[in-house]
């Protein structure tokens, strides 16, 4: 019981940290979560994490909160989902209350404006890292390539073809709504992967 309590407290602290420093939205939060949960702590495999991320992106609601809930539920059941969700949203609630109280007094100061100017490129970089990680995992089969050293094993051909078709559907002459692309992606994954 004490070990579970410590684990839940640790999970709350991890997601509090993610919620506190993930300025820029859910993909930035996902990058933090991957670094902590997958790389540092080894609580979730990389493939499982990105499966959770894909589901979190395709369900209604903020991505960061969805994936926090999903990770907590995966590790500790419903109570874990509640704890991680509370950990993720607590910093935002505190910051929003402070901003509502004091920001109007500080928003025109040069230091505050400069801080926001510095945060924008850092946030863009973190979103790009998350995007590249998802792209690499979805389109390339690195473990199979490392085992066989065959170029044929490097690519996930079905995924690459679907990716190209999706890009054409999204940005082609007759643009498809992204909801339909996500829907067809789910069906594609169920049938072919």
Short mmCIF file of N, CA and C in Angstrom, two decimals:
data_model
loop_
_atom_site.label_atom_id
_atom_site.label_comp_id
_atom_site.label_asym_id
_atom_site.label_seq_id
_atom_site.Cartn_x
_atom_site.Cartn_y
_atom_site.Cartn_z
N UNK A 1 0.83 -1.21 0.00
CA UNK A 1 0.00 0.00 0.00
C UNK A 1 0.87 1.26 0.00
N UNK A 2 1.92 1.28 0.84
CA UNK A 2 2.77 2.46 0.92
C UNK A 2 3.51 2.67 -0.41
N UNK A 3 3.93 1.55 -1.04
CA UNK A 3 4.62 1.65 -2.31
C UNK A 3 3.69 2.26 -3.37
N UNK A 4 2.41 1.83 -3.40
CA UNK A 4 1.45 2.40 -4.33
C UNK A 4 1.22 3.88 -4.04
N UNK A 5 1.14 4.24 -2.77
CA UNK A 5 0.94 5.63 -2.39
C UNK A 5 2.13 6.47 -2.85
N UNK A 6 3.35 5.95 -2.64
CA UNK A 6 4.54 6.67 -3.08
C UNK A 6 4.56 6.79 -4.60
N UNK A 7 4.18 5.72 -5.30
CA UNK A 7 4.13 5.75 -6.76
C UNK A 7 3.13 6.77 -7.27
N UNK A 8 1.97 6.84 -6.65
CA UNK A 8 0.95 7.82 -7.05
C UNK A 8 1.43 9.25 -6.78
N UNK A 9 2.07 9.44 -5.63
CA UNK A 9 2.60 10.77 -5.29
C UNK A 9 3.69 11.16 -6.29
N UNK A 10 4.53 10.21 -6.65
CA UNK A 10 5.58 10.46 -7.63
C UNK A 10 4.98 10.81 -8.99
N UNK A 11 3.94 10.09 -9.37
CA UNK A 11 3.27 10.36 -10.64
C UNK A 11 2.64 11.76 -10.62
N UNK A 12 2.00 12.13 -9.50
CA UNK A 12 1.43 13.46 -9.39
C UNK A 12 2.53 14.51 -9.56
N UNK A 13 3.68 14.30 -8.92
CA UNK A 13 4.79 15.26 -9.01
C UNK A 13 5.31 15.37 -10.44
N UNK A 14 5.41 14.23 -11.13
CA UNK A 14 5.87 14.25 -12.52
C UNK A 14 4.93 15.08 -13.38
N UNK A 15 3.64 14.84 -13.24
CA UNK A 15 2.68 15.55 -14.09
C UNK A 15 2.50 17.00 -13.64
N UNK A 16 2.73 17.30 -12.38
CA UNK A 16 2.75 18.69 -11.93
C UNK A 16 3.90 19.42 -12.63
N UNK A 17 5.07 18.78 -12.65
CA UNK A 17 6.24 19.34 -13.33
C UNK A 17 5.95 19.57 -14.82
N UNK A 18 5.35 18.58 -15.46
CA UNK A 18 5.02 18.70 -16.88
C UNK A 18 4.04 19.85 -17.08
N UNK A 19 3.00 19.91 -16.27
CA UNK A 19 2.02 20.98 -16.39
C UNK A 19 2.60 22.35 -16.12
N UNK A 20 3.60 22.41 -15.26
CA UNK A 20 4.21 23.68 -14.91
C UNK A 20 5.11 24.23 -16.02
N UNK A 21 5.85 23.35 -16.68
CA UNK A 21 6.84 23.81 -17.65
C UNK A 21 6.47 23.58 -19.11
N UNK A 22 5.36 22.94 -19.38
CA UNK A 22 4.97 22.66 -20.77
C UNK A 22 4.23 23.84 -21.37
N UNK A 23 4.95 24.92 -21.57
CA UNK A 23 4.37 26.11 -22.18
C UNK A 23 4.30 25.86 -23.68
N UNK A 24 3.13 25.92 -24.25
CA UNK A 24 2.99 25.72 -25.67
C UNK A 24 2.02 24.63 -26.05
N UNK A 25 1.43 23.98 -25.07
CA UNK A 25 0.38 23.03 -25.39
C UNK A 25 0.76 21.58 -25.23
N UNK A 26 -0.14 20.74 -25.74
CA UNK A 26 -0.07 19.30 -25.52
C UNK A 26 1.13 18.61 -26.11
N UNK A 27 1.59 19.03 -27.29
CA UNK A 27 2.75 18.37 -27.88
C UNK A 27 4.03 18.67 -27.10
N UNK A 28 4.12 19.86 -26.54
CA UNK A 28 5.26 20.16 -25.67
C UNK A 28 5.18 19.30 -24.42
N UNK A 29 3.98 19.18 -23.85
CA UNK A 29 3.78 18.32 -22.68
C UNK A 29 4.13 16.88 -23.03
N UNK A 30 3.76 16.44 -24.22
CA UNK A 30 4.06 15.06 -24.64
C UNK A 30 5.57 14.84 -24.72
N UNK A 31 6.30 15.84 -25.18
CA UNK A 31 7.76 15.72 -25.24
C UNK A 31 8.34 15.54 -23.84
N UNK A 32 7.87 16.35 -22.90
CA UNK A 32 8.32 16.19 -21.50
C UNK A 32 7.96 14.81 -20.97
N UNK A 33 6.72 14.38 -21.21
CA UNK A 33 6.27 13.09 -20.70
C UNK A 33 7.11 11.95 -21.27
N UNK A 34 7.41 12.04 -22.55
CA UNK A 34 8.23 11.00 -23.17
C UNK A 34 9.61 10.96 -22.51
N UNK A 35 10.22 12.12 -22.33
CA UNK A 35 11.55 12.15 -21.72
C UNK A 35 11.54 11.57 -20.32
N UNK A 36 10.51 11.86 -19.55
CA UNK A 36 10.48 11.40 -18.17
C UNK A 36 10.00 9.96 -18.06
N UNK A 37 8.81 9.67 -18.61
CA UNK A 37 8.18 8.36 -18.42
C UNK A 37 8.85 7.25 -19.21
N UNK A 38 9.33 7.57 -20.42
CA UNK A 38 9.90 6.53 -21.29
C UNK A 38 11.41 6.46 -21.12
N UNK A 39 12.10 7.60 -21.31
CA UNK A 39 13.55 7.59 -21.35
C UNK A 39 14.19 7.52 -19.97
N UNK A 40 13.74 8.34 -19.03
CA UNK A 40 14.39 8.38 -17.71
C UNK A 40 13.90 7.28 -16.77
N UNK A 41 12.59 7.08 -16.71
CA UNK A 41 12.04 6.16 -15.72
C UNK A 41 11.70 4.78 -16.29
N UNK A 42 11.50 4.68 -17.58
CA UNK A 42 11.18 3.40 -18.19
C UNK A 42 9.83 2.83 -17.75
N UNK A 43 8.88 3.68 -17.41
CA UNK A 43 7.57 3.21 -16.95
C UNK A 43 6.69 2.72 -18.10
N UNK A 44 6.91 3.29 -19.30
CA UNK A 44 6.10 2.95 -20.47
C UNK A 44 7.05 2.80 -21.66
N UNK A 45 6.76 1.85 -22.53
CA UNK A 45 7.59 1.69 -23.73
C UNK A 45 7.31 2.85 -24.69
N UNK A 46 8.28 3.13 -25.56
CA UNK A 46 8.13 4.22 -26.51
C UNK A 46 6.95 3.98 -27.44
N UNK A 47 6.80 2.77 -27.92
CA UNK A 47 5.69 2.47 -28.83
C UNK A 47 4.35 2.63 -28.14
N UNK A 48 4.25 2.16 -26.89
CA UNK A 48 3.00 2.30 -26.14
C UNK A 48 2.71 3.78 -25.89
N UNK A 49 3.75 4.55 -25.57
CA UNK A 49 3.56 5.97 -25.33
C UNK A 49 3.00 6.67 -26.56
N UNK A 50 3.56 6.37 -27.74
CA UNK A 50 3.08 7.03 -28.95
C UNK A 50 1.71 6.52 -29.37
N UNK A 51 1.37 5.30 -29.00
CA UNK A 51 0.00 4.84 -29.22
C UNK A 51 -0.96 5.65 -28.35
N UNK A 52 -0.55 5.87 -27.09
CA UNK A 52 -1.37 6.70 -26.19
C UNK A 52 -1.49 8.12 -26.73
N UNK A 53 -0.39 8.64 -27.27
CA UNK A 53 -0.40 9.99 -27.82
C UNK A 53 -1.35 10.08 -29.01
N UNK A 54 -1.33 9.08 -29.87
CA UNK A 54 -2.22 9.08 -31.04
C UNK A 54 -3.68 9.06 -30.61
N UNK A 55 -3.99 8.23 -29.62
CA UNK A 55 -5.37 8.18 -29.13
C UNK A 55 -5.74 9.50 -28.46
N UNK A 56 -4.80 10.07 -27.70
CA UNK A 56 -5.07 11.34 -27.02
C UNK A 56 -5.30 12.47 -28.00
N UNK A 57 -4.59 12.44 -29.14
CA UNK A 57 -4.78 13.48 -30.15
C UNK A 57 -6.12 13.35 -30.86
N UNK A 58 -6.62 12.13 -30.95
CA UNK A 58 -7.86 11.93 -31.71
C UNK A 58 -9.11 11.92 -30.84
N UNK A 59 -8.97 12.10 -29.54
CA UNK A 59 -10.13 12.20 -28.66
C UNK A 59 -10.37 13.66 -28.30
N UNK A 60 -11.60 14.01 -27.98
CA UNK A 60 -11.89 15.41 -27.62
C UNK A 60 -11.14 15.84 -26.36
N UNK A 61 -10.76 17.09 -26.32
CA UNK A 61 -10.11 17.65 -25.14
C UNK A 61 -8.65 17.96 -25.39
N UNK A 62 -8.03 18.62 -24.41
CA UNK A 62 -6.62 18.99 -24.54
C UNK A 62 -5.72 17.74 -24.57
N UNK A 63 -4.77 17.72 -25.48
CA UNK A 63 -3.90 16.56 -25.66
C UNK A 63 -3.12 16.26 -24.38
N UNK A 64 -2.55 17.28 -23.75
CA UNK A 64 -1.74 17.06 -22.55
C UNK A 64 -2.53 16.40 -21.43
N UNK A 65 -3.75 16.86 -21.23
CA UNK A 65 -4.59 16.28 -20.17
C UNK A 65 -5.03 14.88 -20.56
N UNK A 66 -5.39 14.69 -21.83
CA UNK A 66 -5.79 13.35 -22.27
C UNK A 66 -4.68 12.34 -22.07
N UNK A 67 -3.46 12.69 -22.47
CA UNK A 67 -2.37 11.72 -22.34
C UNK A 67 -1.98 11.52 -20.88
N UNK A 68 -2.09 12.55 -20.06
CA UNK A 68 -1.83 12.39 -18.63
C UNK A 68 -2.82 11.40 -18.02
N UNK A 69 -4.07 11.57 -18.35
CA UNK A 69 -5.10 10.66 -17.85
C UNK A 69 -4.86 9.24 -18.35
N UNK A 70 -4.53 9.11 -19.61
CA UNK A 70 -4.28 7.80 -20.21
C UNK A 70 -3.08 7.12 -19.53
N UNK A 71 -1.98 7.86 -19.34
CA UNK A 71 -0.78 7.28 -18.70
C UNK A 71 -1.09 6.86 -17.26
N UNK A 72 -1.76 7.71 -16.52
CA UNK A 72 -2.09 7.38 -15.13
C UNK A 72 -2.99 6.16 -15.03
N UNK A 73 -3.97 6.08 -15.93
CA UNK A 73 -4.88 4.93 -15.94
C UNK A 73 -4.13 3.67 -16.32
N UNK A 74 -3.22 3.77 -17.26
CA UNK A 74 -2.42 2.61 -17.69
C UNK A 74 -1.55 2.09 -16.54
N UNK A 75 -0.99 3.00 -15.76
CA UNK A 75 -0.06 2.60 -14.70
C UNK A 75 -0.74 2.21 -13.39
N UNK A 76 -1.82 2.92 -13.02
CA UNK A 76 -2.45 2.70 -11.70
C UNK A 76 -3.96 2.58 -11.74
N UNK A 77 -4.55 2.43 -12.90
CA UNK A 77 -6.00 2.31 -12.97
C UNK A 77 -6.68 3.67 -12.87
N UNK A 78 -7.98 3.67 -12.59
CA UNK A 78 -8.72 4.94 -12.55
C UNK A 78 -8.16 5.96 -11.56
N UNK A 79 -7.70 5.52 -10.40
CA UNK A 79 -7.15 6.48 -9.41
C UNK A 79 -5.88 7.13 -9.97
N UNK A 80 -5.09 6.37 -10.73
CA UNK A 80 -3.90 6.92 -11.37
C UNK A 80 -4.27 7.97 -12.40
N UNK A 81 -5.34 7.71 -13.15
CA UNK A 81 -5.82 8.69 -14.13
C UNK A 81 -6.24 9.99 -13.47
N UNK A 82 -6.91 9.87 -12.33
CA UNK A 82 -7.35 11.07 -11.60
C UNK A 82 -6.15 11.84 -11.06
N UNK A 83 -5.19 11.11 -10.48
CA UNK A 83 -4.01 11.75 -9.88
C UNK A 83 -3.18 12.46 -10.95
N UNK A 84 -2.94 11.80 -12.08
CA UNK A 84 -2.13 12.44 -13.12
C UNK A 84 -2.85 13.63 -13.74
N UNK A 85 -4.15 13.53 -13.88
CA UNK A 85 -4.91 14.66 -14.42
C UNK A 85 -4.84 15.85 -13.46
N UNK A 86 -5.00 15.58 -12.18
CA UNK A 86 -4.88 16.67 -11.19
C UNK A 86 -3.47 17.26 -11.19
N UNK A 87 -2.46 16.40 -11.31
CA UNK A 87 -1.09 16.90 -11.38
C UNK A 87 -0.87 17.78 -12.59
N UNK A 88 -1.44 17.40 -13.72
CA UNK A 88 -1.27 18.15 -14.97
C UNK A 88 -1.97 19.51 -14.92
N UNK A 89 -3.17 19.58 -14.32
CA UNK A 89 -3.93 20.83 -14.37
C UNK A 89 -3.66 21.78 -13.21
N UNK A 90 -3.11 21.29 -12.11
CA UNK A 90 -2.90 22.15 -10.93
C UNK A 90 -2.02 23.37 -11.24
N UNK A 91 -0.87 23.21 -11.92
CA UNK A 91 -0.07 24.42 -12.20
C UNK A 91 -0.83 25.44 -13.05
N UNK A 92 -1.60 24.96 -14.01
CA UNK A 92 -2.36 25.90 -14.85
C UNK A 92 -3.37 26.68 -14.03
N UNK A 93 -4.04 25.99 -13.12
CA UNK A 93 -5.02 26.67 -12.28
C UNK A 93 -4.35 27.75 -11.43
N UNK A 94 -3.21 27.41 -10.84
CA UNK A 94 -2.48 28.37 -10.01
C UNK A 94 -2.02 29.56 -10.85
N UNK A 95 -1.43 29.27 -12.00
CA UNK A 95 -0.92 30.34 -12.86
C UNK A 95 -2.04 31.22 -13.38
N UNK A 96 -3.15 30.63 -13.76
CA UNK A 96 -4.28 31.42 -14.27
C UNK A 96 -4.80 32.36 -13.19
N UNK A 97 -4.88 31.88 -11.95
CA UNK A 97 -5.34 32.74 -10.86
C UNK A 97 -4.36 33.88 -10.63
N UNK A 98 -3.06 33.60 -10.69
CA UNK A 98 -2.06 34.66 -10.51
C UNK A 98 -2.08 35.65 -11.67
N UNK A 99 -2.19 35.13 -12.88
CA UNK A 99 -2.23 36.00 -14.05
C UNK A 99 -3.46 36.90 -14.00
N UNK A 100 -4.60 36.33 -13.66
CA UNK A 100 -5.83 37.12 -13.58
C UNK A 100 -5.68 38.24 -12.56
N UNK A 101 -4.95 37.97 -11.53
CA UNK A 101 -4.80 38.96 -10.46
C UNK A 101 -3.77 40.04 -10.80
N UNK A 102 -2.63 39.62 -11.40
CA UNK A 102 -1.51 40.56 -11.52
C UNK A 102 -1.09 40.92 -12.94
N UNK A 103 -1.49 40.17 -13.97
CA UNK A 103 -0.91 40.36 -15.29
C UNK A 103 -1.20 41.72 -15.88
N UNK A 104 -2.38 42.26 -15.65
CA UNK A 104 -2.69 43.56 -16.26
C UNK A 104 -1.71 44.64 -15.79
N UNK A 105 -1.13 44.45 -14.60
CA UNK A 105 -0.16 45.41 -14.09
C UNK A 105 1.21 45.26 -14.77
N UNK A 106 1.50 44.06 -15.30
CA UNK A 106 2.84 43.78 -15.79
C UNK A 106 2.94 43.58 -17.31
N UNK A 107 1.83 43.41 -18.01
CA UNK A 107 1.89 43.00 -19.41
C UNK A 107 2.61 43.97 -20.32
N UNK A 108 2.67 45.24 -19.97
CA UNK A 108 3.32 46.22 -20.84
C UNK A 108 4.79 46.42 -20.51
N UNK A 109 5.27 45.76 -19.50
CA UNK A 109 6.68 45.90 -19.16
C UNK A 109 7.55 45.18 -20.19
N UNK A 110 8.69 45.78 -20.48
CA UNK A 110 9.57 45.23 -21.51
C UNK A 110 10.08 43.83 -21.13
N UNK A 111 10.35 43.60 -19.87
CA UNK A 111 10.85 42.30 -19.44
C UNK A 111 9.84 41.19 -19.67
N UNK A 112 8.58 41.46 -19.42
CA UNK A 112 7.52 40.48 -19.64
C UNK A 112 7.36 40.21 -21.13
N UNK A 113 7.35 41.26 -21.93
CA UNK A 113 7.24 41.09 -23.38
C UNK A 113 8.44 40.34 -23.94
N UNK A 114 9.63 40.62 -23.42
CA UNK A 114 10.83 39.92 -23.88
C UNK A 114 10.77 38.44 -23.50
N UNK A 115 10.24 38.14 -22.32
CA UNK A 115 10.11 36.74 -21.89
C UNK A 115 9.21 35.98 -22.85
N UNK A 116 8.09 36.59 -23.23
CA UNK A 116 7.18 35.93 -24.17
C UNK A 116 7.82 35.78 -25.55
N UNK A 117 8.62 36.76 -25.96
CA UNK A 117 9.33 36.65 -27.24
C UNK A 117 10.33 35.49 -27.21
N UNK A 118 10.95 35.23 -26.08
CA UNK A 118 11.90 34.12 -25.95
C UNK A 118 11.21 32.77 -25.85
N UNK A 119 10.02 32.75 -25.27
CA UNK A 119 9.29 31.50 -25.10
C UNK A 119 8.79 30.97 -26.43
N UNK A 120 8.41 31.83 -27.36
CA UNK A 120 7.84 31.38 -28.64
C UNK A 120 8.76 30.45 -29.42
N UNK A 121 10.03 30.81 -29.67
CA UNK A 121 10.87 29.88 -30.44
C UNK A 121 11.18 28.59 -29.68
N UNK A 122 11.31 28.68 -28.37
CA UNK A 122 11.57 27.47 -27.58
C UNK A 122 10.39 26.51 -27.68
N UNK A 123 9.19 27.05 -27.59
CA UNK A 123 7.99 26.24 -27.70
C UNK A 123 7.87 25.63 -29.09
N UNK A 124 8.17 26.40 -30.11
CA UNK A 124 8.12 25.87 -31.48
C UNK A 124 9.10 24.72 -31.65
N UNK A 125 10.27 24.84 -31.06
CA UNK A 125 11.26 23.77 -31.13
C UNK A 125 10.80 22.51 -30.44
N UNK A 126 10.15 22.65 -29.31
CA UNK A 126 9.67 21.47 -28.59
C UNK A 126 8.53 20.79 -29.34
N UNK A 127 7.67 21.57 -29.98
CA UNK A 127 6.60 20.98 -30.80
C UNK A 127 7.22 20.24 -31.98
N UNK A 128 8.26 20.81 -32.57
CA UNK A 128 8.95 20.16 -33.69
C UNK A 128 9.58 18.84 -33.26
N UNK A 129 10.18 18.80 -32.08
CA UNK A 129 10.76 17.55 -31.57
C UNK A 129 9.69 16.48 -31.41
N UNK A 130 8.57 16.84 -30.83
CA UNK A 130 7.48 15.87 -30.66
C UNK A 130 6.99 15.37 -32.02
N UNK A 131 6.84 16.30 -32.97
CA UNK A 131 6.38 15.92 -34.29
C UNK A 131 7.37 14.97 -34.97
N UNK A 132 8.65 15.26 -34.87
CA UNK A 132 9.66 14.40 -35.50
C UNK A 132 9.70 13.02 -34.85
N UNK A 133 9.54 12.96 -33.53
CA UNK A 133 9.52 11.66 -32.85
C UNK A 133 8.34 10.81 -33.31
N UNK A 134 7.18 11.42 -33.42
CA UNK A 134 6.00 10.69 -33.88
C UNK A 134 6.20 10.24 -35.33
N UNK A 135 6.72 11.13 -36.16
CA UNK A 135 6.95 10.80 -37.57
C UNK A 135 7.94 9.65 -37.71
N UNK A 136 9.04 9.69 -36.99
CA UNK A 136 10.04 8.61 -37.06
C UNK A 136 9.45 7.28 -36.61
N UNK A 137 8.70 7.29 -35.52
CA UNK A 137 8.12 6.05 -35.02
C UNK A 137 7.06 5.51 -35.98
N UNK A 138 6.31 6.39 -36.61
CA UNK A 138 5.23 5.96 -37.49
C UNK A 138 5.73 5.44 -38.84
N UNK A 139 6.79 6.05 -39.36
CA UNK A 139 7.21 5.73 -40.73
C UNK A 139 8.45 4.85 -40.84
N UNK A 140 9.23 4.77 -39.77
CA UNK A 140 10.48 4.01 -39.84
C UNK A 140 10.51 2.93 -38.78
N UNK A 141 11.05 1.78 -39.13
CA UNK A 141 11.14 0.63 -38.22
C UNK A 141 12.59 0.48 -37.79
N UNK A 142 13.05 1.35 -36.91
CA UNK A 142 14.46 1.41 -36.50
C UNK A 142 14.93 0.09 -35.88
N UNK A 143 14.17 -0.54 -34.94
CA UNK A 143 14.67 -1.80 -34.35
C UNK A 143 14.89 -2.91 -35.38
N UNK A 144 13.98 -3.05 -36.34
CA UNK A 144 14.15 -4.09 -37.37
C UNK A 144 15.36 -3.78 -38.25
N UNK A 145 15.58 -2.51 -38.55
CA UNK A 145 16.72 -2.12 -39.36
C UNK A 145 18.03 -2.40 -38.62
N UNK A 146 18.06 -2.09 -37.32
CA UNK A 146 19.28 -2.34 -36.54
C UNK A 146 19.59 -3.82 -36.46
N UNK A 147 18.55 -4.65 -36.43
CA UNK A 147 18.76 -6.10 -36.33
C UNK A 147 19.23 -6.69 -37.65
N UNK A 148 18.68 -6.22 -38.78
CA UNK A 148 18.98 -6.85 -40.07
C UNK A 148 19.92 -6.03 -40.95
N UNK A 149 20.01 -4.74 -40.72
CA UNK A 149 20.79 -3.81 -41.55
C UNK A 149 20.34 -3.84 -43.01
N UNK A 150 19.08 -4.18 -43.22
CA UNK A 150 18.51 -4.20 -44.57
C UNK A 150 17.66 -2.95 -44.75
N UNK A 151 17.91 -2.25 -45.85
CA UNK A 151 17.15 -1.02 -46.12
C UNK A 151 15.66 -1.31 -46.25
N UNK A 152 15.32 -2.50 -46.70
CA UNK A 152 13.91 -2.87 -46.83
C UNK A 152 13.19 -2.93 -45.50
N UNK A 153 13.94 -3.24 -44.45
CA UNK A 153 13.34 -3.31 -43.11
C UNK A 153 13.25 -1.95 -42.43
N UNK A 154 13.90 -0.95 -42.99
CA UNK A 154 13.91 0.37 -42.35
C UNK A 154 12.56 1.08 -42.45
N UNK A 155 11.87 0.90 -43.55
CA UNK A 155 10.65 1.67 -43.79
C UNK A 155 9.41 0.87 -43.44
N UNK A 156 8.42 1.56 -42.91
CA UNK A 156 7.09 0.99 -42.72
C UNK A 156 6.29 1.41 -43.94
N UNK A 157 6.33 0.57 -44.97
CA UNK A 157 5.82 0.93 -46.28
C UNK A 157 4.34 1.27 -46.26
N UNK A 158 3.53 0.48 -45.58
CA UNK A 158 2.09 0.75 -45.55
C UNK A 158 1.82 2.11 -44.91
N UNK A 159 2.54 2.38 -43.84
CA UNK A 159 2.36 3.67 -43.15
C UNK A 159 2.81 4.83 -44.04
N UNK A 160 3.90 4.63 -44.76
CA UNK A 160 4.39 5.70 -45.64
C UNK A 160 3.39 6.01 -46.75
N UNK A 161 2.81 4.96 -47.32
CA UNK A 161 1.82 5.17 -48.37
C UNK A 161 0.60 5.89 -47.81
N UNK A 162 0.13 5.46 -46.63
CA UNK A 162 -1.03 6.13 -46.04
C UNK A 162 -0.70 7.58 -45.68
N UNK A 163 0.52 7.83 -45.22
CA UNK A 163 0.96 9.19 -44.89
C UNK A 163 0.91 10.08 -46.14
N UNK A 164 1.43 9.57 -47.26
CA UNK A 164 1.41 10.34 -48.50
C UNK A 164 -0.02 10.62 -48.97
N UNK A 165 -0.88 9.61 -48.88
CA UNK A 165 -2.29 9.78 -49.26
C UNK A 165 -2.96 10.81 -48.35
N UNK A 166 -2.65 10.75 -47.05
CA UNK A 166 -3.23 11.70 -46.09
C UNK A 166 -2.79 13.12 -46.39
N UNK A 167 -1.51 13.31 -46.73
CA UNK A 167 -1.03 14.65 -47.09
C UNK A 167 -1.76 15.18 -48.32
N UNK A 168 -1.94 14.31 -49.30
CA UNK A 168 -2.69 14.73 -50.50
C UNK A 168 -4.13 15.07 -50.16
N UNK A 169 -4.73 14.28 -49.27
CA UNK A 169 -6.12 14.55 -48.87
C UNK A 169 -6.23 15.87 -48.10
N UNK A 170 -5.24 16.19 -47.30
CA UNK A 170 -5.29 17.41 -46.50
C UNK A 170 -4.92 18.66 -47.29
N UNK A 171 -3.94 18.53 -48.18
CA UNK A 171 -3.41 19.72 -48.85
C UNK A 171 -3.60 19.72 -50.37
N UNK A 172 -4.26 18.72 -50.90
CA UNK A 172 -4.47 18.62 -52.35
C UNK A 172 -5.49 19.62 -52.85
N UNK A 173 -5.91 19.41 -54.08
CA UNK A 173 -6.87 20.32 -54.71
C UNK A 173 -8.20 20.31 -53.97
N UNK A 174 -8.73 19.13 -53.70
CA UNK A 174 -9.96 19.02 -52.92
C UNK A 174 -9.57 18.61 -51.50
N UNK A 175 -9.50 19.58 -50.63
CA UNK A 175 -9.02 19.34 -49.27
C UNK A 175 -10.07 18.60 -48.44
N UNK A 176 -9.60 17.57 -47.73
CA UNK A 176 -10.47 16.79 -46.85
C UNK A 176 -10.35 17.36 -45.42
N UNK A 177 -11.43 17.35 -44.71
CA UNK A 177 -11.41 17.82 -43.32
C UNK A 177 -10.54 16.87 -42.49
N UNK A 178 -9.70 17.42 -41.59
CA UNK A 178 -8.80 16.58 -40.78
C UNK A 178 -9.51 15.50 -39.96
N UNK A 179 -10.75 15.73 -39.56
CA UNK A 179 -11.48 14.72 -38.79
C UNK A 179 -11.62 13.44 -39.59
N UNK A 180 -11.88 13.57 -40.89
CA UNK A 180 -12.01 12.38 -41.74
C UNK A 180 -10.67 11.67 -41.90
N UNK A 181 -9.59 12.43 -41.99
CA UNK A 181 -8.26 11.82 -42.10
C UNK A 181 -7.96 11.02 -40.84
N UNK A 182 -8.26 11.58 -39.67
CA UNK A 182 -8.05 10.86 -38.41
C UNK A 182 -8.91 9.60 -38.37
N UNK A 183 -10.17 9.71 -38.78
CA UNK A 183 -11.07 8.57 -38.81
C UNK A 183 -10.53 7.46 -39.72
N UNK A 184 -10.13 7.85 -40.94
CA UNK A 184 -9.59 6.86 -41.87
C UNK A 184 -8.25 6.29 -41.36
N UNK A 185 -7.49 7.11 -40.64
CA UNK A 185 -6.25 6.63 -40.03
C UNK A 185 -6.51 5.55 -39.00
N UNK A 186 -7.56 5.73 -38.20
CA UNK A 186 -7.92 4.72 -37.21
C UNK A 186 -8.33 3.42 -37.91
N UNK A 187 -9.12 3.54 -38.95
CA UNK A 187 -9.56 2.33 -39.68
C UNK A 187 -8.35 1.66 -40.34
N UNK A 188 -7.47 2.46 -40.93
CA UNK A 188 -6.26 1.93 -41.56
C UNK A 188 -5.42 1.15 -40.55
N UNK A 189 -5.24 1.75 -39.36
CA UNK A 189 -4.47 1.08 -38.32
C UNK A 189 -5.06 -0.23 -37.87
N UNK A 190 -6.38 -0.26 -37.73
CA UNK A 190 -7.06 -1.49 -37.30
C UNK A 190 -6.94 -2.58 -38.36
N UNK A 191 -7.10 -2.21 -39.61
CA UNK A 191 -7.09 -3.21 -40.68
C UNK A 191 -5.69 -3.66 -41.06
N UNK A 192 -4.78 -2.71 -41.24
CA UNK A 192 -3.49 -3.04 -41.84
C UNK A 192 -2.31 -3.12 -40.88
N UNK A 193 -2.43 -2.59 -39.68
CA UNK A 193 -1.25 -2.59 -38.80
C UNK A 193 -1.45 -3.46 -37.63
#
